[in-house]
Short mmCIF file of C-alpha atoms in Angstrom, two decimals:
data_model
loop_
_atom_site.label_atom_id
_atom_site.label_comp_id
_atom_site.label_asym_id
_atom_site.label_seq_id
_atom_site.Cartn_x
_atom_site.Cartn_y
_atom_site.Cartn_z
CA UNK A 1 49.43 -15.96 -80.26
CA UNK A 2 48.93 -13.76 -83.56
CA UNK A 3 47.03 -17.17 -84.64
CA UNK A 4 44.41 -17.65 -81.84
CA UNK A 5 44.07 -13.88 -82.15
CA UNK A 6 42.98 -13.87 -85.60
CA UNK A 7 41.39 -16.95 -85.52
CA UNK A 8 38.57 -15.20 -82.87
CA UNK A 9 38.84 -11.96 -85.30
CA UNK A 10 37.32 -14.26 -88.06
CA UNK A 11 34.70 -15.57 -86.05
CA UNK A 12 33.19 -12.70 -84.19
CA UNK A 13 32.04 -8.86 -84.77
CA UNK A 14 34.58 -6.28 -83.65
CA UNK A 15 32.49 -5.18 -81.63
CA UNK A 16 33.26 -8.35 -79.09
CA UNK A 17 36.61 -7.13 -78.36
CA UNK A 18 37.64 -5.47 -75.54
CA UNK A 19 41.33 -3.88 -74.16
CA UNK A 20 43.14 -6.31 -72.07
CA UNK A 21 43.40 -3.16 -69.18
CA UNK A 22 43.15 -3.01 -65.94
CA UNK A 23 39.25 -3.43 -65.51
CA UNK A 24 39.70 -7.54 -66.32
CA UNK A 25 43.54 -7.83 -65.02
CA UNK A 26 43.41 -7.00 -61.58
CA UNK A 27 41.27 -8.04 -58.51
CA UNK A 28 39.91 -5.77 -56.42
CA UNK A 29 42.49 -6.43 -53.21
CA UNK A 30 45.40 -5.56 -55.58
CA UNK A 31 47.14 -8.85 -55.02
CA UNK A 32 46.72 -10.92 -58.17
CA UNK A 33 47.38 -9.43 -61.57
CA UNK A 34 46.00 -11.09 -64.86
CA UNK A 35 47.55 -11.88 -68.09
CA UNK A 36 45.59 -12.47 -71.68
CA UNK A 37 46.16 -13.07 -75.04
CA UNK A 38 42.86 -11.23 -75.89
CA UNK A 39 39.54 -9.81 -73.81
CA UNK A 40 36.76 -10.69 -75.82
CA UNK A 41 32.91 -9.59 -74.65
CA UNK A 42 30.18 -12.20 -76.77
CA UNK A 43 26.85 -11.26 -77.38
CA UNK A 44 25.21 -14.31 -77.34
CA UNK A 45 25.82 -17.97 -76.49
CA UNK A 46 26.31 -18.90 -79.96
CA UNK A 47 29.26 -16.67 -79.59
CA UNK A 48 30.63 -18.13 -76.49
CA UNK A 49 30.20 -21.39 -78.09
CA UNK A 50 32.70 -20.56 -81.63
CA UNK A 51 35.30 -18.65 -78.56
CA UNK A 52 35.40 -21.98 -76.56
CA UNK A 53 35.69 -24.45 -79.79
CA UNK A 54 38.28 -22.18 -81.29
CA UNK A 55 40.20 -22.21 -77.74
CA UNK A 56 39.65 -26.11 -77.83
CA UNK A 57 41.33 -26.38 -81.17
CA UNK A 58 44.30 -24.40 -80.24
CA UNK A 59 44.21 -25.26 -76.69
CA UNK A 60 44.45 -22.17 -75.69
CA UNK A 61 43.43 -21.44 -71.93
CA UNK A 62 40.06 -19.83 -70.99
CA UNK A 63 39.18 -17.41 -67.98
CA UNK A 64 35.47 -16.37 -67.64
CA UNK A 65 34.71 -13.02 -66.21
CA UNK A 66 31.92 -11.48 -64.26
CA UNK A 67 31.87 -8.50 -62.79
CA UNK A 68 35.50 -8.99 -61.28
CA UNK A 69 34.43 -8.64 -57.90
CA UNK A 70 35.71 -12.19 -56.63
CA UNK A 71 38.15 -11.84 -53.69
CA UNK A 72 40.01 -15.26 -54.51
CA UNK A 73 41.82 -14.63 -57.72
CA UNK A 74 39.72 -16.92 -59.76
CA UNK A 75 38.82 -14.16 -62.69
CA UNK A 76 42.59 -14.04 -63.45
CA UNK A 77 45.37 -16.05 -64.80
CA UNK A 78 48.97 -14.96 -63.32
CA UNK A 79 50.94 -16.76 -66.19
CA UNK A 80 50.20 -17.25 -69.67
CA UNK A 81 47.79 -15.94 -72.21
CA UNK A 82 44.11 -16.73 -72.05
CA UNK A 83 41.58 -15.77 -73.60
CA UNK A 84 39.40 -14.07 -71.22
CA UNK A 85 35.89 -14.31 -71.86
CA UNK A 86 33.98 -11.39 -70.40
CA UNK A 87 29.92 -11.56 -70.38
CA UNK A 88 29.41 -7.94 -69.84
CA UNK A 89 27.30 -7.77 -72.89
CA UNK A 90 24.92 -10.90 -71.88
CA UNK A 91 22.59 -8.65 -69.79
CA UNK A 92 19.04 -9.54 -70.74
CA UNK A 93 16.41 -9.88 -67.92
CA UNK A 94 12.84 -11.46 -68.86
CA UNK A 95 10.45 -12.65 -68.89
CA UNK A 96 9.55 -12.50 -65.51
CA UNK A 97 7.19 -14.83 -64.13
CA UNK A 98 5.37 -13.71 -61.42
CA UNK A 99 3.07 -16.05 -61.10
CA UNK A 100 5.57 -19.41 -61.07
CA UNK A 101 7.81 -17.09 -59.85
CA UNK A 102 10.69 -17.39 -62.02
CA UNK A 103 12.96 -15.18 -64.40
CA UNK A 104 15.24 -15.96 -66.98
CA UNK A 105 18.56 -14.12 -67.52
CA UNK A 106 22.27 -13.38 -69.06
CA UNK A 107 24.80 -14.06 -67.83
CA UNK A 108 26.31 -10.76 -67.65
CA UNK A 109 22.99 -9.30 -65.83
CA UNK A 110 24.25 -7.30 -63.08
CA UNK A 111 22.31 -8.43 -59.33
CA UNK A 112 21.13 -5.05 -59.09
CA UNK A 113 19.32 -5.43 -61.62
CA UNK A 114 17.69 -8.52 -61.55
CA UNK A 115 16.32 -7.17 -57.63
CA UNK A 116 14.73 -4.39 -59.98
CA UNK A 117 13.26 -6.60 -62.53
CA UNK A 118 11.79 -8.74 -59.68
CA UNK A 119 10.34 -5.96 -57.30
CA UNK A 120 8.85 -4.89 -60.50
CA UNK A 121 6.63 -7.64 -60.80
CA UNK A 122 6.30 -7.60 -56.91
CA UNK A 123 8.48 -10.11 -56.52
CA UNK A 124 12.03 -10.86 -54.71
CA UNK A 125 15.22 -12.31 -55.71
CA UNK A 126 16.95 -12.64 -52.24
CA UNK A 127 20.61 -12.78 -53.00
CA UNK A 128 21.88 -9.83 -51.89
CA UNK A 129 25.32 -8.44 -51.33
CA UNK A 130 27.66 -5.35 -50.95
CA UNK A 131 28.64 -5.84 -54.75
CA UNK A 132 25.52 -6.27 -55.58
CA UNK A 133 25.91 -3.23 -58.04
CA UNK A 134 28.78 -4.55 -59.85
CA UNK A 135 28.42 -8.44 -58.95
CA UNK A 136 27.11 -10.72 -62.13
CA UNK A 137 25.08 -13.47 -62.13
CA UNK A 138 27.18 -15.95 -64.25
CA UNK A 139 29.55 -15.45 -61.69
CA UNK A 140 27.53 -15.39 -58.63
CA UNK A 141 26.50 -18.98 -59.77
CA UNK A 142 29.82 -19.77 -60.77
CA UNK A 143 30.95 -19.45 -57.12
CA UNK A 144 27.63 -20.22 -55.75
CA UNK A 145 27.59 -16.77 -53.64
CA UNK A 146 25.84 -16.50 -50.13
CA UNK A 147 24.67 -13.07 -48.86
CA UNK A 148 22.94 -12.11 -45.86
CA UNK A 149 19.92 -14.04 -47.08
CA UNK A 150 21.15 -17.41 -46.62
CA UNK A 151 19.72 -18.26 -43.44
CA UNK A 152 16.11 -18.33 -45.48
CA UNK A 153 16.64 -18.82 -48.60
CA UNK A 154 19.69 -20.74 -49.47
CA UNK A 155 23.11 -19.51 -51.10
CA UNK A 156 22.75 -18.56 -54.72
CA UNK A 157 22.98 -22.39 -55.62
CA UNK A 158 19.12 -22.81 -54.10
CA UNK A 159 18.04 -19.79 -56.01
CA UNK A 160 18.64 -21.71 -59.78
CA UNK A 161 16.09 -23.66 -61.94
CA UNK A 162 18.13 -24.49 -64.77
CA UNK A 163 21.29 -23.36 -66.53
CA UNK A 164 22.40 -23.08 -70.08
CA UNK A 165 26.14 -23.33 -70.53
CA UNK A 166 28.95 -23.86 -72.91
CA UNK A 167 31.03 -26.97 -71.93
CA UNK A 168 34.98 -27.15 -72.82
CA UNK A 169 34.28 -28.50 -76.47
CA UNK A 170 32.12 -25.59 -77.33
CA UNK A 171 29.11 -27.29 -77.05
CA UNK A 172 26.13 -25.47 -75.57
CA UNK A 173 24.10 -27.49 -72.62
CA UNK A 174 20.42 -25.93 -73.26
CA UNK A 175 17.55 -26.70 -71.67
CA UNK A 176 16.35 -23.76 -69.72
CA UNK A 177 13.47 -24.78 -67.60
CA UNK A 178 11.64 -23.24 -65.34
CA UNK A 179 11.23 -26.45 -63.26
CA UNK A 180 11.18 -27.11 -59.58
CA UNK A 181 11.43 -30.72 -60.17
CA UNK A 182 12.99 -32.46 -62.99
CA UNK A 183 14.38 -35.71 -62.36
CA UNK A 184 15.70 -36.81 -65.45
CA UNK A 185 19.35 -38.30 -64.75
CA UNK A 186 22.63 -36.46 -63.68
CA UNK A 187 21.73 -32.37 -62.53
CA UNK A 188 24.55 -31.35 -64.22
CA UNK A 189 23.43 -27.64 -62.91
CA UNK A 190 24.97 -28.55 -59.52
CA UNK A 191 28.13 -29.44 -61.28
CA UNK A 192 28.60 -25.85 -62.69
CA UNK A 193 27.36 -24.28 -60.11
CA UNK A 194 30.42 -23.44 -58.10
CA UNK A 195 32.73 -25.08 -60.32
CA UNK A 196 34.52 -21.22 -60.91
CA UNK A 197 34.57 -21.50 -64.62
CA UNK A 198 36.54 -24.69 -64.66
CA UNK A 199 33.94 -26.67 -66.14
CA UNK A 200 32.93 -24.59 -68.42
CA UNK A 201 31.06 -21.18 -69.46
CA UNK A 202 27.57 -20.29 -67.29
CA UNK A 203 25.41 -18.13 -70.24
CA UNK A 204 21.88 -18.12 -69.09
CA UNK A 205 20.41 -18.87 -65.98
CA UNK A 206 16.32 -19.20 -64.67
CA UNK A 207 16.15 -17.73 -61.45
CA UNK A 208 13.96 -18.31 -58.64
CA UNK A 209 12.01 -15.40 -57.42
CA UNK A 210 10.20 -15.41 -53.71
CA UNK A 211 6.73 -13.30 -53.20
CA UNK A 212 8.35 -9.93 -51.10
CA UNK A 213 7.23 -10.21 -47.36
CA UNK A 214 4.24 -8.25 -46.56
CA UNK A 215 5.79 -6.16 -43.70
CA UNK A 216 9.49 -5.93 -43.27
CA UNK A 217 11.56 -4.87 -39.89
CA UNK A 218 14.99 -4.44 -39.18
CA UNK A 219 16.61 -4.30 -35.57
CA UNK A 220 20.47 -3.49 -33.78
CA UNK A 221 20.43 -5.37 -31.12
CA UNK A 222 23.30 -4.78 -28.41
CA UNK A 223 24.55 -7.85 -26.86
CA UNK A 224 27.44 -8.80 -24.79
CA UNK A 225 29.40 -11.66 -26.79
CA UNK A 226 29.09 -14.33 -29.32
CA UNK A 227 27.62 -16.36 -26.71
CA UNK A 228 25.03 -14.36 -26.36
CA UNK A 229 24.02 -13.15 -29.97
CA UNK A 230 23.91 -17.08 -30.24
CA UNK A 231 21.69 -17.48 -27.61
CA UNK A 232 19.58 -14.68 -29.22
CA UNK A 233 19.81 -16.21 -32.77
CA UNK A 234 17.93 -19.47 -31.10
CA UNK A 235 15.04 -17.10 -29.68
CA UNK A 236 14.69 -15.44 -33.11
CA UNK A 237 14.64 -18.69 -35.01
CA UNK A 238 12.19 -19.98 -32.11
CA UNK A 239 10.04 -17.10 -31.93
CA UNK A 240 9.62 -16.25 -35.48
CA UNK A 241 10.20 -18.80 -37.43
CA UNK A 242 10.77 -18.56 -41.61
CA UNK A 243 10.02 -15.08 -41.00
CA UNK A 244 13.65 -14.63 -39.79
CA UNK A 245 15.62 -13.37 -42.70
CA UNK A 246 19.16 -12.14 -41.55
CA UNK A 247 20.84 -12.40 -38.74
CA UNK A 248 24.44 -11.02 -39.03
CA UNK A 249 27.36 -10.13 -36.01
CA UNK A 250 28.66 -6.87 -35.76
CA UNK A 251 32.30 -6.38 -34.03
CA UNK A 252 32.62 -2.61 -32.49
CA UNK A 253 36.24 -3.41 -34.07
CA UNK A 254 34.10 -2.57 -37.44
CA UNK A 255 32.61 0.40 -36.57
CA UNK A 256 35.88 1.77 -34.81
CA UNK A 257 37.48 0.92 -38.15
CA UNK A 258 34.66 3.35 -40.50
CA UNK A 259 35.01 6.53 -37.84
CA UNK A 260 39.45 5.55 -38.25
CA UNK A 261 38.83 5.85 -41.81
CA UNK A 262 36.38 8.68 -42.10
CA UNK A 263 33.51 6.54 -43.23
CA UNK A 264 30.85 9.06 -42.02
CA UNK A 265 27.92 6.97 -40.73
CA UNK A 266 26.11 7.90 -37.57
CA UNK A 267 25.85 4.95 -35.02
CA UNK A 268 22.73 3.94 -32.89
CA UNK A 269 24.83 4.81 -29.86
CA UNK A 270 27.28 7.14 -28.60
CA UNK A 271 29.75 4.41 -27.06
CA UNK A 272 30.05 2.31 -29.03
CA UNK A 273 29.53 -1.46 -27.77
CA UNK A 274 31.75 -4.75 -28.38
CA UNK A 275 29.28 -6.84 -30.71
CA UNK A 276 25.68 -6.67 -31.69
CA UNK A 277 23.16 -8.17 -34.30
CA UNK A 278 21.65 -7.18 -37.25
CA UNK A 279 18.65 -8.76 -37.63
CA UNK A 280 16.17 -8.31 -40.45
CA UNK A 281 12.39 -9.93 -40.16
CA UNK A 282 10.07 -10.37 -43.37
CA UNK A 283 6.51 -11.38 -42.26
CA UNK A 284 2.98 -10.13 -41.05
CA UNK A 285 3.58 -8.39 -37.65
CA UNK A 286 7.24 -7.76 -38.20
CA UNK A 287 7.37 -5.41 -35.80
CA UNK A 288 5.96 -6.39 -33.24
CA UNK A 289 8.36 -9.63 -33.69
CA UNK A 290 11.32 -7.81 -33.14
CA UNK A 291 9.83 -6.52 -29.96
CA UNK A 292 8.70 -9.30 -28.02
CA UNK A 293 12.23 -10.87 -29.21
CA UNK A 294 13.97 -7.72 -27.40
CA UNK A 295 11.72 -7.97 -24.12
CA UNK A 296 11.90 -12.03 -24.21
CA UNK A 297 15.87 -11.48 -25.32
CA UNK A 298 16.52 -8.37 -21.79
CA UNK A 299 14.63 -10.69 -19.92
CA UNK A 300 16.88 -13.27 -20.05
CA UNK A 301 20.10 -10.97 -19.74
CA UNK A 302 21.10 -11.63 -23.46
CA UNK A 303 20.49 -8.37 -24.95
CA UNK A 304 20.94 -4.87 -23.06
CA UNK A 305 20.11 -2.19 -25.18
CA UNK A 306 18.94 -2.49 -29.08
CA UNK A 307 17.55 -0.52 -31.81
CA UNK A 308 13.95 -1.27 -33.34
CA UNK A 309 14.05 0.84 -37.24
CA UNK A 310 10.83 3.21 -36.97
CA UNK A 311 11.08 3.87 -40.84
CA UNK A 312 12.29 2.50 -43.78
CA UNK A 313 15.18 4.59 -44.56
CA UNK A 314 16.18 3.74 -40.85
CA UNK A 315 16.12 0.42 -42.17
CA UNK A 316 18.52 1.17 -45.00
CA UNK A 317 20.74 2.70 -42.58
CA UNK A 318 21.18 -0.01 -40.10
CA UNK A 319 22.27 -2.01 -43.20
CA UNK A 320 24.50 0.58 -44.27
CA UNK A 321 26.30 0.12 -41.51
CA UNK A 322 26.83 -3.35 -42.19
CA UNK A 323 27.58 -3.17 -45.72
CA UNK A 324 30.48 -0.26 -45.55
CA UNK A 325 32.61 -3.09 -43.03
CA UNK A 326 34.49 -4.26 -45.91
CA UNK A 327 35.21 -0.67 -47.36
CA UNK A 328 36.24 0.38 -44.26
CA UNK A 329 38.58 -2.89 -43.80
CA UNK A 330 39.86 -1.94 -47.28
CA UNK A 331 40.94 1.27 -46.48
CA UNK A 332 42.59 0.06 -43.00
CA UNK A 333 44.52 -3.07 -45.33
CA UNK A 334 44.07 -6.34 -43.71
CA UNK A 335 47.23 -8.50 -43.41
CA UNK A 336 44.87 -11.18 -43.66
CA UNK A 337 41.53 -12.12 -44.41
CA UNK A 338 39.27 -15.16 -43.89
CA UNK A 339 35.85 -16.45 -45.34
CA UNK A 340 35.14 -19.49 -43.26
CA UNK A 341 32.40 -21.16 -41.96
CA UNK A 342 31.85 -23.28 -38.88
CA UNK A 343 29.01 -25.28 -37.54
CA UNK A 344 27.12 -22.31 -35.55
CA UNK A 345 26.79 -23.77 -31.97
CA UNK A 346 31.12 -23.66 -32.44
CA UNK A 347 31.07 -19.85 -33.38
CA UNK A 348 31.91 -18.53 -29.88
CA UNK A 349 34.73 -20.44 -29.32
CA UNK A 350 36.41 -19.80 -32.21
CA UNK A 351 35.89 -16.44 -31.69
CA UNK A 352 37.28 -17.35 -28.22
CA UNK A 353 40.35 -19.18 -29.35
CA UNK A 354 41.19 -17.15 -32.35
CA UNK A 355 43.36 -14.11 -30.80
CA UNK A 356 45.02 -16.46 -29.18
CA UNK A 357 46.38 -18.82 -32.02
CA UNK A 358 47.42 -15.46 -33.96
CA UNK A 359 48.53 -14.24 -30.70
CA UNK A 360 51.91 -15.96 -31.06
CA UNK A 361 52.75 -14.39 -34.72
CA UNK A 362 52.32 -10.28 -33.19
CA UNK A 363 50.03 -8.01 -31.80
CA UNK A 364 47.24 -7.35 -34.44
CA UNK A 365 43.31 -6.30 -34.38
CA UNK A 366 40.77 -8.46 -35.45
CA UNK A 367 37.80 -7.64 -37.07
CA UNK A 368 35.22 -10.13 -36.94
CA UNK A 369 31.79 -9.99 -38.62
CA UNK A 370 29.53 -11.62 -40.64
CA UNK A 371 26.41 -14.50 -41.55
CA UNK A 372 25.58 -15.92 -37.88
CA UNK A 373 22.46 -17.29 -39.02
CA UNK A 374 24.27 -19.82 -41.48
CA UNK A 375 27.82 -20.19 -39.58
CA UNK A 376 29.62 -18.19 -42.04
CA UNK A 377 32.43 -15.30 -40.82
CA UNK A 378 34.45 -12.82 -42.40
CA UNK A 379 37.85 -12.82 -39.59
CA UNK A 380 40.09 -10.08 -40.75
CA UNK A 381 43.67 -9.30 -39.28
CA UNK A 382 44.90 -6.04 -39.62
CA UNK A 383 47.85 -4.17 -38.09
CA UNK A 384 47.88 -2.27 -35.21
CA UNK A 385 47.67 1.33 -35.60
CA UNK A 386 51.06 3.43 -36.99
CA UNK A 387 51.84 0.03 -38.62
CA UNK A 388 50.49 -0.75 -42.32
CA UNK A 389 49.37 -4.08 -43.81
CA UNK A 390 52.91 -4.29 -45.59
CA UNK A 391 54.71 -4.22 -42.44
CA UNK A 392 53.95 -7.85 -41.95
CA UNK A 393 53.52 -9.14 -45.59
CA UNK A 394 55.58 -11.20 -44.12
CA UNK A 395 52.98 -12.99 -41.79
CA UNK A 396 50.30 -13.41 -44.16
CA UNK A 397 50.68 -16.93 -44.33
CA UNK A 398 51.56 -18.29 -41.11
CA UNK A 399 48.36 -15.95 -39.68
CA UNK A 400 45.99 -17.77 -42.32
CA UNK A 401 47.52 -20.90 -41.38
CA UNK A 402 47.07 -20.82 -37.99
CA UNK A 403 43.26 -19.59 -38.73
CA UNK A 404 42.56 -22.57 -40.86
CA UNK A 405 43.96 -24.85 -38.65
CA UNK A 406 41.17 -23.55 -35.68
CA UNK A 407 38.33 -24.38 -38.28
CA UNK A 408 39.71 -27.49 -39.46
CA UNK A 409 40.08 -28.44 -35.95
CA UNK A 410 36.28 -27.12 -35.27
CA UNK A 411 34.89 -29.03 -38.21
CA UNK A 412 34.74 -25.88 -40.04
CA UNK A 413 35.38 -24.64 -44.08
CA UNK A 414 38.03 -22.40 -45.28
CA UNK A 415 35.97 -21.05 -47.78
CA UNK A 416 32.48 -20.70 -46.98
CA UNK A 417 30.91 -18.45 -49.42
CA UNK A 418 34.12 -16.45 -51.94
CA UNK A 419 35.38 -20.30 -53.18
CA UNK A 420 38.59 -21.60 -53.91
CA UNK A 421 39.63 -19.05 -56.70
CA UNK A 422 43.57 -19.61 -57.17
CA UNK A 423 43.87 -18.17 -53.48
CA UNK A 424 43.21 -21.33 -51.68
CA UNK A 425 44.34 -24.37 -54.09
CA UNK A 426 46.83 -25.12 -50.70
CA UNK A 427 43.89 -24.70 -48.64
CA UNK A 428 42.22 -27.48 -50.39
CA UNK A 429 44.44 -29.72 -50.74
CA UNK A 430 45.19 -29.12 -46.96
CA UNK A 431 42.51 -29.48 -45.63
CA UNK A 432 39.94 -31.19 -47.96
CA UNK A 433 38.68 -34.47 -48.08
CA UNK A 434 40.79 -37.04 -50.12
CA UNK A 435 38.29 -39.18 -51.68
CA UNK A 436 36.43 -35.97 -52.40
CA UNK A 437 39.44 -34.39 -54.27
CA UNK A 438 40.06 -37.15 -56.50
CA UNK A 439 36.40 -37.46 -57.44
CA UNK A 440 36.79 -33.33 -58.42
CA UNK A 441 39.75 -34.26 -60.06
CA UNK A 442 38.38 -37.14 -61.94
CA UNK A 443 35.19 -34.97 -62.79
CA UNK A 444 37.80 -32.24 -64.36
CA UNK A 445 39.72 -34.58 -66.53
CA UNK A 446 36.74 -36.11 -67.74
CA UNK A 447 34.53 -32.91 -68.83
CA UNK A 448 37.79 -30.60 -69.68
CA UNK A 449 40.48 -33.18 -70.50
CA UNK A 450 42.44 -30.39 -72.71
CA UNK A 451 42.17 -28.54 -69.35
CA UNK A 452 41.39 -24.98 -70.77
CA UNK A 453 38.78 -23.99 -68.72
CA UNK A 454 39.90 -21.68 -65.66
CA UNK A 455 43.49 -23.62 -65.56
CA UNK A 456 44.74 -22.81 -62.00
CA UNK A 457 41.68 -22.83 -60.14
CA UNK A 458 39.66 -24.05 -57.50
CA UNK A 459 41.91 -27.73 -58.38
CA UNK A 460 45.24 -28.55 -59.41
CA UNK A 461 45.32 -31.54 -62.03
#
């Protein structure tokens, strides 16, 4: 290890290497730890490229690292010693182009950021989530992130040009272009993106940017079930269109959860109810969208009550709400939790059917949120209360198990927007398509046949 060690030390500046700590060894659940030989932070691609070939050499295993926020274990090895390859100096942003409505940046460029950058220019880069302020781009496109965006513009996967990368033999893939079409053999950009690292090393990225909407409105909207928020999603598609840019469920489980752990955000209402909608509008006459949707939407017996925003920092409030669901699940401890998807017209029957498969393991709440617009849930177990998560550690698996099984059985995904990370290897190989897993496989051995990159995740091989 003293060899791969000071062979890096002869290659790069000092000021690449970082303390193997806590920061790049743990996730942020607390349930996978990390290992490394060495944390090492390049400045430039060149630099990524002489980590990677000196890796190669010595086959020593790799583990990029974003901003650590993954949920799946796929920024850390367990065993071993890796080098893990951090691009929290790769940061730059620009040149933004407005006008073709593009910008090109690091890997290490924090989303945050890069919405800054945009709205600068008057422009939008739509991926947005809660870790948005931590979250990195290399590894937002290494997972291919979704958002609350998805339903109009795509997961983060639709929101990339071109990429530059380092493949597993240190050699850099260039050709940054700012390109809506390029048609010129094999878009090896698809390949990466979403490939967790184990393919190789994401540097540089052009991003699409989207003109902001001219008006923007946001609206809770009370309604009685799943049924019904899907009967309201189809009026809001319906009614308004591409202008329709979020549409997320609420569980009052969630809200019940931020007043149990003194999250201190005032609701719309003083009961509170069993589900609702978040739903966010980006067009001329926003609005007065939202309001013909509620009249059309009481009308029909589908939404009771609801919320219209009458200012912009109401706005930011109503998504407050949303955003503080998985702090407030953290602090509660979930025994289990679940990013799946399912085709949406199937989304109130698993809702339906899930307490009861879990049913048979023990008496547990459920909190159940997330991306109705594109299918995608976050279904959390937790304990009931005067019990904690590690009273039924024990549980864990036969809960996801039985979770899985209802979206496999619904024609659903067991991870719809997190990935595979090292978390749900079993999962795939469960529940995935045969053909399709020795294509991966095949794909892997041909592109990283020392198998450095990432070893552990998203595949076994």
């Amino acid at each position: 290890m003293t060899d791969i060690r000071q062979a890096l030390a002869d290659a790069l500046p000092a000021n690449a290497f970082r303390e193997a700590g806590a920061a790049y060894l743990e996730e942020p659940r607390g349930r996978w730890h990390g290992h490394a030989a060495a944390v090492i932070a390049p400045g430039s691609t060149d630099e990524v490229a002489r980590i990677v070939s000196i890796c190669a050499t010595n086959g020593t295993p790799i583990v990029p690292f974003g901003g650590g926020t993954g949920l799946v274990g796929g920024q850390l090895l367990p065993q071993g010693a890796p080098v893990v390859l951090s691009l929290e100096r790769m940061v730059e942003i620009g040149p933004v182009d407005a006008q073709g409505g593009s910008v090109t940046v690091g890997a290490g460029a924090i989303l945050a950021n890069v919405h800054e950058a945009a709205e600068a220019h008057g422009m939008l880069f739509p991926l947005t989530l809660a870790s948005q302020g931590s979250a990195r781009i290399g590894g937002l496109l290494a997972t291919n992130a979704g958002g609350v965006g998805v339903i109009r513009y795509g997961n983060a996967r639709d929101l990339c040009l071109s990429l530059e990368a380092v493949l597993p033999n240190g050699q850099i893939m260039g050709g940054l272009k700012a390109l809506r079409k390029d048609n010129t053999g094999y878009d090896l950009r698809h390949l990466l993106i979403g490939s967790e690292g184990t393919l190789g090393v994401i540097t540089r990225a052009v991003l699409r940017l989207h003109p902001k909407p001219p008006e923007a409105a946001t609206a809770l909207m009370v309604v009685p079930g799943p049924k019904a928020a899907l009967g309201l999603l189809q009026r809001a598609q319906s009614r308004i269109g591409p202008g329709l840019s979020a549409f997320e469920l609420i569980s009052g489980q969630g809200l019940d959860f931020m007043a149990e752990t003194g999250i201190d955000l005032r609701q719309p209402w003083p009961d509170r109810p069993d589900w609702m909608c978040l739903i966010d509008v980006g067009a001329i006459g926003a609005a007065a969208a939202l309001e013909h949707l509620f009249e059309d939407a009481n009308n029909a017996g589908l939404v009771p009550d609801g919320v219209i925003a009458q200012s912009k920092a109401q706005q930011a409030h109503f998504w407050e709400i949303r955003e503080r669901l998985p702090e407030a699940n953290r602090k509660v401890g979930a025994i289990s939790s679940h990013d799946i998807s399912v085709p949406v017209a199937s989304i109130p029957e698993f809702i339906s059917r899930g307490p009861g498969v879990i049913a048979e393991i023990g008496g547990f709440r459920i909190n159940c949120f997330g991306h109705l617009g594109d299918g995608n849930l976050h279904y959390n177990v937790f304990p009931i209360r005067g019990e904690s998560r590690a009273d039924h550690d024990g549980k864990r698996d036969a809960i996801k198990r039985a979770i899985h099984d209802l979206v496999h059985e619904l024609g659903g995904s067991v991870s719809a927007e997190h990935g595979i990370g090292r978390l749900k290897v079993s999962d795939l190989e469960r529940y995935g398509d045969p053909g399709k897993l020795a294509a991966m496989r095949a794909i892997k051995a041909a592109i990283d046949p020392k198998g450095i990159m990432n070893p552990g995740a998203v595949i076994r091989v």
